[in-house]
XYZ file of C-alpha atoms in Angstrom:
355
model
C -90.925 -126.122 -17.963
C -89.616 -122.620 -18.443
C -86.217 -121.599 -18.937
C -84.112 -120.365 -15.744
C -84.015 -117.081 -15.213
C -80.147 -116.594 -14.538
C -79.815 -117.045 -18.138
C -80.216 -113.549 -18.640
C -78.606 -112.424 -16.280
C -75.362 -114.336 -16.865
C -75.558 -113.058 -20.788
C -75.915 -109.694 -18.959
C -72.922 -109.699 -16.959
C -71.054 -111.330 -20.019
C -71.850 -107.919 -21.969
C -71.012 -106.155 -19.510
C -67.335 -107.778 -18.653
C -66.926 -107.284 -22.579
C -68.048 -103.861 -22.172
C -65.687 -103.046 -19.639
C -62.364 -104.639 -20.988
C -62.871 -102.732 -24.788
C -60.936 -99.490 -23.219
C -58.116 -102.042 -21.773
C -58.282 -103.514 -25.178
C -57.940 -100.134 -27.017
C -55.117 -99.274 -24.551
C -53.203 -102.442 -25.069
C -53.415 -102.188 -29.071
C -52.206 -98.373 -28.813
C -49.274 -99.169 -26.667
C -48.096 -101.941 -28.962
C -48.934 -99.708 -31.554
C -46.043 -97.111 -30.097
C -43.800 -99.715 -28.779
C -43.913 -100.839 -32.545
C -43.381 -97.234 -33.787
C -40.416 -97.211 -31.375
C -38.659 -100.358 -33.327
C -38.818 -98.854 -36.436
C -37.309 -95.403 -34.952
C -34.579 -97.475 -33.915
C -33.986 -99.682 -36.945
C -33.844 -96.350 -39.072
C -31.163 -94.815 -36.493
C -29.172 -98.034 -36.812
C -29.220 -98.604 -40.119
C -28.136 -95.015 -40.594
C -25.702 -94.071 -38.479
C -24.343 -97.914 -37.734
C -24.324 -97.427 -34.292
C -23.360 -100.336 -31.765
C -26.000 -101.696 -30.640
C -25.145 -102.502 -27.477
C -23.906 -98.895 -26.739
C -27.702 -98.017 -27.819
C -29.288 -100.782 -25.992
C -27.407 -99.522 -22.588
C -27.571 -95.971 -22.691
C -32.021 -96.604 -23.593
C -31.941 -99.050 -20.616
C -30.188 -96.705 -17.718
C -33.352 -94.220 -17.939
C -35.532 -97.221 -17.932
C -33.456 -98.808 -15.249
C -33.695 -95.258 -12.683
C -37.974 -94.919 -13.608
C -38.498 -98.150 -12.246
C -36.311 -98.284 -9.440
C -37.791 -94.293 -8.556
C -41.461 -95.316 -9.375
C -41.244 -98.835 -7.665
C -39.098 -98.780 -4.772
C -38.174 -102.142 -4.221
C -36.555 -101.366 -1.104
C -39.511 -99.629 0.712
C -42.291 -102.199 1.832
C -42.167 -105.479 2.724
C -39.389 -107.249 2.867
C -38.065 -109.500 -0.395
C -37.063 -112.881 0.098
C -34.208 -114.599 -1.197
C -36.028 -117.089 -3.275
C -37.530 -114.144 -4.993
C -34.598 -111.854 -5.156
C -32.113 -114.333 -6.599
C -34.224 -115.050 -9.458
C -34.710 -111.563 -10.289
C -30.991 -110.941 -10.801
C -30.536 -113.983 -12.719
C -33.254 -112.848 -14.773
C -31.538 -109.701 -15.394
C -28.651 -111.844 -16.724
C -31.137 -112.842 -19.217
C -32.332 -109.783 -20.246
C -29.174 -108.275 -20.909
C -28.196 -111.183 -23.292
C -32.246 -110.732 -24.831
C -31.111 -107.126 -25.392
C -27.936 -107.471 -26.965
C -29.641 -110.544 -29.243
C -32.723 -108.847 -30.298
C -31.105 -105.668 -31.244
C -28.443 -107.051 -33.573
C -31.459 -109.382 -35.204
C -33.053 -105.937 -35.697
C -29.848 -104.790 -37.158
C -29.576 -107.263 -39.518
C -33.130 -108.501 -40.211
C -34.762 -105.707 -40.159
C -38.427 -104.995 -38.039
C -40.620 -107.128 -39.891
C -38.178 -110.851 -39.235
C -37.303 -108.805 -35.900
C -40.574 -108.671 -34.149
C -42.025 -111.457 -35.384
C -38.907 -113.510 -34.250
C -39.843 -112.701 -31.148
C -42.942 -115.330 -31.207
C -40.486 -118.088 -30.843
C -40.913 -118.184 -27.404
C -43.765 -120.127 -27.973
C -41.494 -123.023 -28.573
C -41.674 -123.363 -24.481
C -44.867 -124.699 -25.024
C -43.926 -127.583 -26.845
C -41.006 -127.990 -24.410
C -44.125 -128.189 -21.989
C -45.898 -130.132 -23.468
C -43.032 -132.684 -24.455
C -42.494 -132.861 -20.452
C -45.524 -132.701 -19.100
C -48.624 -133.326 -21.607
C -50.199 -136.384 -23.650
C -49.131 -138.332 -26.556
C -51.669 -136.322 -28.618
C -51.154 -132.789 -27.395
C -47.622 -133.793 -27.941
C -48.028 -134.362 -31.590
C -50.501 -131.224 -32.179
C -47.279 -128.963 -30.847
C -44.252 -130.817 -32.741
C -46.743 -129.443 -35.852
C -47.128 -126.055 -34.529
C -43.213 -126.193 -33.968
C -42.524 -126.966 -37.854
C -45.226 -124.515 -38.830
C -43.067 -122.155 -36.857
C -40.097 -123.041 -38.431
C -41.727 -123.491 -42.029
C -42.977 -119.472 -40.969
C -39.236 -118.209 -40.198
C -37.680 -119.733 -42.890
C -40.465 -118.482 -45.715
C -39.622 -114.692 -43.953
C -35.395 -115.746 -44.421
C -36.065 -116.199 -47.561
C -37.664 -112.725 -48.265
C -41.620 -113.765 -48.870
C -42.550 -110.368 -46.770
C -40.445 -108.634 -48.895
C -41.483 -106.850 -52.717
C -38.105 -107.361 -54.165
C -37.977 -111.540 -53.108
C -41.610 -112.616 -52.701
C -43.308 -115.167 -54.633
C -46.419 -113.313 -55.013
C -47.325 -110.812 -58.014
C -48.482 -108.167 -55.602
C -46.996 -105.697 -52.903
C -47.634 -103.051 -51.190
C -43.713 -101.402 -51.792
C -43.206 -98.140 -53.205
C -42.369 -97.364 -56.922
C -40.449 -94.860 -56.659
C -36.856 -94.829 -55.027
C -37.657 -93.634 -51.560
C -38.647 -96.944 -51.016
C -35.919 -99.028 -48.703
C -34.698 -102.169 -49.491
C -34.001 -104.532 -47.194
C -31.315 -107.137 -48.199
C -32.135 -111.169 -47.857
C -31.010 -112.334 -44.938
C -30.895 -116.610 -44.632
C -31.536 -118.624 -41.349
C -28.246 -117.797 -39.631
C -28.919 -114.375 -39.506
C -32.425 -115.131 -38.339
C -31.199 -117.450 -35.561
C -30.177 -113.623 -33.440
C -34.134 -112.842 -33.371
C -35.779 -116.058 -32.915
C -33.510 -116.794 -29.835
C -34.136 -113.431 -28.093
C -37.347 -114.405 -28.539
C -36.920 -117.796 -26.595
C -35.073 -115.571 -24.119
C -37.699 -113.278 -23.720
C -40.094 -116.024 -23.104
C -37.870 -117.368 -20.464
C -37.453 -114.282 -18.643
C -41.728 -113.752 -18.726
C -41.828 -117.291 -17.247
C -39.257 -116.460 -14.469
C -41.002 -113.206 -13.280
C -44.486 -114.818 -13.294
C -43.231 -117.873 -11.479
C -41.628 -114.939 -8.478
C -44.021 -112.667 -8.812
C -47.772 -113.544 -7.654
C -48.847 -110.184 -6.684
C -48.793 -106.846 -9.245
C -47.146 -104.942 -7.148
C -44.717 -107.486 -6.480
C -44.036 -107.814 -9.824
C -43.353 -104.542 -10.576
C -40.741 -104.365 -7.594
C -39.304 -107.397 -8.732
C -39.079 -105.987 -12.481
C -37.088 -102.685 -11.397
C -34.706 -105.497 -9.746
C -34.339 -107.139 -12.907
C -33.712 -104.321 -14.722
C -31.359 -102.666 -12.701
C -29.511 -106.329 -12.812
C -29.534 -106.442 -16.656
C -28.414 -103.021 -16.603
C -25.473 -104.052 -14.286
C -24.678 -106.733 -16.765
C -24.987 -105.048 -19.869
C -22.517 -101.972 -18.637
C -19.036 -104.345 -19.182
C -19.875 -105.427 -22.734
C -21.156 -101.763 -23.485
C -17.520 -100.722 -22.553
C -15.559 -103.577 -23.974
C -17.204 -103.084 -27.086
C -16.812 -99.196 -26.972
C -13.127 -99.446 -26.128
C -12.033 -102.473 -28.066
C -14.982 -104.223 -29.350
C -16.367 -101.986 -31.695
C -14.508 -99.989 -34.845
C -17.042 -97.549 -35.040
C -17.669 -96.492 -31.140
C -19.715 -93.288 -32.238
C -23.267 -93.025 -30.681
C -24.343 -90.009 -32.723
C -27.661 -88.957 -30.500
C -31.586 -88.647 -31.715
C -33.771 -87.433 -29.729
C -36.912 -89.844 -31.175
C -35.003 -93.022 -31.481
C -33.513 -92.738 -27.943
C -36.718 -91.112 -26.097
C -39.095 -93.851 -28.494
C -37.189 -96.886 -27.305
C -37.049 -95.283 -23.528
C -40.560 -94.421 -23.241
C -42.367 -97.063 -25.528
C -39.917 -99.919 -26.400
C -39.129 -100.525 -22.172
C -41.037 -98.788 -20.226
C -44.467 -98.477 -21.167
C -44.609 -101.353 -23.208
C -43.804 -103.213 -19.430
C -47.666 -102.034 -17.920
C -48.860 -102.887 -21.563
C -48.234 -106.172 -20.702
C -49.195 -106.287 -17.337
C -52.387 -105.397 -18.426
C -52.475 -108.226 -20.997
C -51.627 -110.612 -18.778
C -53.862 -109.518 -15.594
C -57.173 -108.020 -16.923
C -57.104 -109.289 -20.365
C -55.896 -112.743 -20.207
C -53.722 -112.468 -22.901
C -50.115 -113.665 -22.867
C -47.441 -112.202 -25.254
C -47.150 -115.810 -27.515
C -50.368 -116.040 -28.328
C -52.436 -115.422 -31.967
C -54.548 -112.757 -30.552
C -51.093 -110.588 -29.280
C -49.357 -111.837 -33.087
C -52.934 -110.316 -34.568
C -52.401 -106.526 -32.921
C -48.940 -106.696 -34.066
C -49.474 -107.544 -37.465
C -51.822 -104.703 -38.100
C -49.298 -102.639 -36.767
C -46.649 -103.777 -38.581
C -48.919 -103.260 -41.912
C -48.938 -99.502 -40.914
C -45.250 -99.051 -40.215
C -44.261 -100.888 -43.604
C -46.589 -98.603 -45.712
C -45.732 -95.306 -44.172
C -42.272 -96.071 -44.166
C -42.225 -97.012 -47.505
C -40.367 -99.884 -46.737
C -39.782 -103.185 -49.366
C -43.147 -104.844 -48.339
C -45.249 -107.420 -49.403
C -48.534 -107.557 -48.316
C -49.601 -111.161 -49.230
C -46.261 -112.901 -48.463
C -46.531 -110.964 -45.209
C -49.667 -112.109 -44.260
C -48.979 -115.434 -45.358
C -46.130 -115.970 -43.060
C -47.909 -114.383 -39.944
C -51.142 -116.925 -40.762
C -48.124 -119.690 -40.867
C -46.961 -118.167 -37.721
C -49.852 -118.044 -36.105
C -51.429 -121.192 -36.781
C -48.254 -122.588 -35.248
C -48.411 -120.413 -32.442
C -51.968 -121.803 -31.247
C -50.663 -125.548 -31.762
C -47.975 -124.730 -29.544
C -49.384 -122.870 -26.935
C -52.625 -125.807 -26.953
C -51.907 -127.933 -24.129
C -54.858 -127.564 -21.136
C -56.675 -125.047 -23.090
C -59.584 -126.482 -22.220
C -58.627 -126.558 -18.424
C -57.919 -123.059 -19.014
C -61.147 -122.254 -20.299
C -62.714 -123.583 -16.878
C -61.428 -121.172 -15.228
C -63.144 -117.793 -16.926
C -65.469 -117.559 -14.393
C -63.123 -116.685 -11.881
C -61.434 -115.197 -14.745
C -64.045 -112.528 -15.631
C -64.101 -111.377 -11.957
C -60.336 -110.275 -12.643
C -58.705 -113.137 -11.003
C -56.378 -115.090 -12.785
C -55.888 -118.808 -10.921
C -52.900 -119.586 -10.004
C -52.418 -122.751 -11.270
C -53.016 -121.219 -15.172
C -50.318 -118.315 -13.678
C -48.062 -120.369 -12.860
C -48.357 -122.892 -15.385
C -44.826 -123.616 -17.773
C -47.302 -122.560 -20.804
C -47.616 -118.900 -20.917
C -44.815 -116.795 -22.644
């Protein structure tokens, strides 16, 4: 009997989906790309200067707090409910605290423990799956939770880093423009890896709100004016009393970076991810774009980098990462045909898994 003839035609329309999310893909690895650049701009400026971070955290998220409300209106339109409008201002709460966290774990980590800290959000999925999945997708995550932890600890301990690694080779600098970062143990890595769990909170919240794009994006100029609202008290307290060094001294790139990459852009980045590509922030594909980028930052800023302990801890990370995140992946996977028509289902939307 011959073969069907929709065979063809289905491999067809696969190319052709492929075909038609590369430019999304090239577009999502360029904005990570900046939004990357933009963390490094700031490290430099804080590390330099010692500026407060909070002061620098506020005065980057008013801008981004009046583009969203002047690009999204949230009061024009349809009327918000309550049970979405609450959660939104909570969730600025949230972001405020993610903020203040992730900055000083930049502070003191440096980029490299910083960003990557910020796939510990993936830890939801083993609270997910602890709640809500099987005895053996229960186990498979507890082990991508201690590869996790096994990943931060290695990068505490200075394996990314030419001065402390265990491996004979780097990528650092010989000469003395190279920067050296100092070893920082799990204490100081504990600011990072909970903004991160923040950050994954406050992703879950807006999805759960949010079902429509343009909802969401009126619900996230709510949430940032809210954070905004939150952050300007401990900006003040720690400017008047708070802080012994209350100087901001101003750069245009570090400000304009983290304003234009590092919140803004890096929001409809994401969006575009999560809606046309399918691809969540904790996952190993998103940890893949930003370890090339990382690579690139390290080298050309000549920071104290090593290659192979770096990419040893991001394969630890990683491999953790995809244990975490594994619970329904298959009933995920039934869905790509509806998937590959640009709808997401709900139910793998609003699933607790995502981060």
């Amino acid at each position: 009997m011959m073969s069907p003839k929709p065979l063809p035609e289905n491999r067809g329309s696969s190319h052709s989906a492929t075909m038609r999310q590369t430019p999304l893909q090239i577009i999502h690895v360029v904005g990570n790309f900046m939004r990357i650049w933009s963390v490094y701009s700031m490290y430099r400026y804080l590390s330099q200067t010692g500026a407060s971070v909070v002061l620098f955290m506020f005065c980057c998220l008013l801008p981004s707090c009046i583009w969203f409300l002047v690009a999204q209106k949230p009061w024009k339109g349809r009327a918000l409910a309550n049970t979405q409008v609450v959660p939104s201002v909570v969730n600025g709460g949230i972001t405020a605290l993610y903020f203040i966290l992730w900055g000083k774990g930049l502070k003191s980590c440096g980029p490299v423990r910083a960003i990557l800290g910020e796939y510990s959000g993936a830890v939801l999925g083993v609270l997910s799956g602890v709640l809500y999945g099987r005895g053996g997708h229960v186990w498979k995550k507890v082990g991508g939770l201690l590869a996790m932890l096994a990943s931060f600890y290695f990068l505490s301990q200075g394996w990314a880093m030419a001065t402390y690694s265990p491996f004979p080779f780097s990528n650092a600098s010989s000469d003395d423009e190279a920067h050296t970062e100092q070893l920082v143990g799990m204490k100081e890595m504990l600011f990072p890896i909970l903004a991160g769990i923040l950050s994954a909170l406050r992703r879950v919240i807006a999805r759960r709100v949010s079902l429509k794009n343009q909802l969401k994006r009126r619900l996230h100029a709510i949430t940032l004016t809210s954070a905004t609202c939150f952050l300007f008290p401990v900006a003040m307290w720690d400017m008047i009393i708070g802080s012994n060094n209350v100087e901001l001294p101003f750069s245009v790139w570090a400000f304009s970076s983290t304003i234009l990459f590092g919140m803004i852009l890096i929001f409809y980045i994401d969006s575009i991810a999560e809606e046309r590509l399918h691809m969540v922030f904790s996952s190993p594909r998103h940890l893949l774009v930003a370890a090339g980028c990382i690579i690139f930052m390290e080298i050309v800023y000549k920071m104290d980098f090593s290659l192979l302990g770096f990419l040893v801890c991001a394969a630890i990370l990683g491999i953790g990462i995809y244990e975490a995140t594994s619970l329904d992946r298959s009933r995920r996977d039934s869905f790509q045909g509806s998937s590959s028509n640009g709808i997401l289902d709900d139910q793998v939307e609003m699933s607790p898994l995502p981060t």
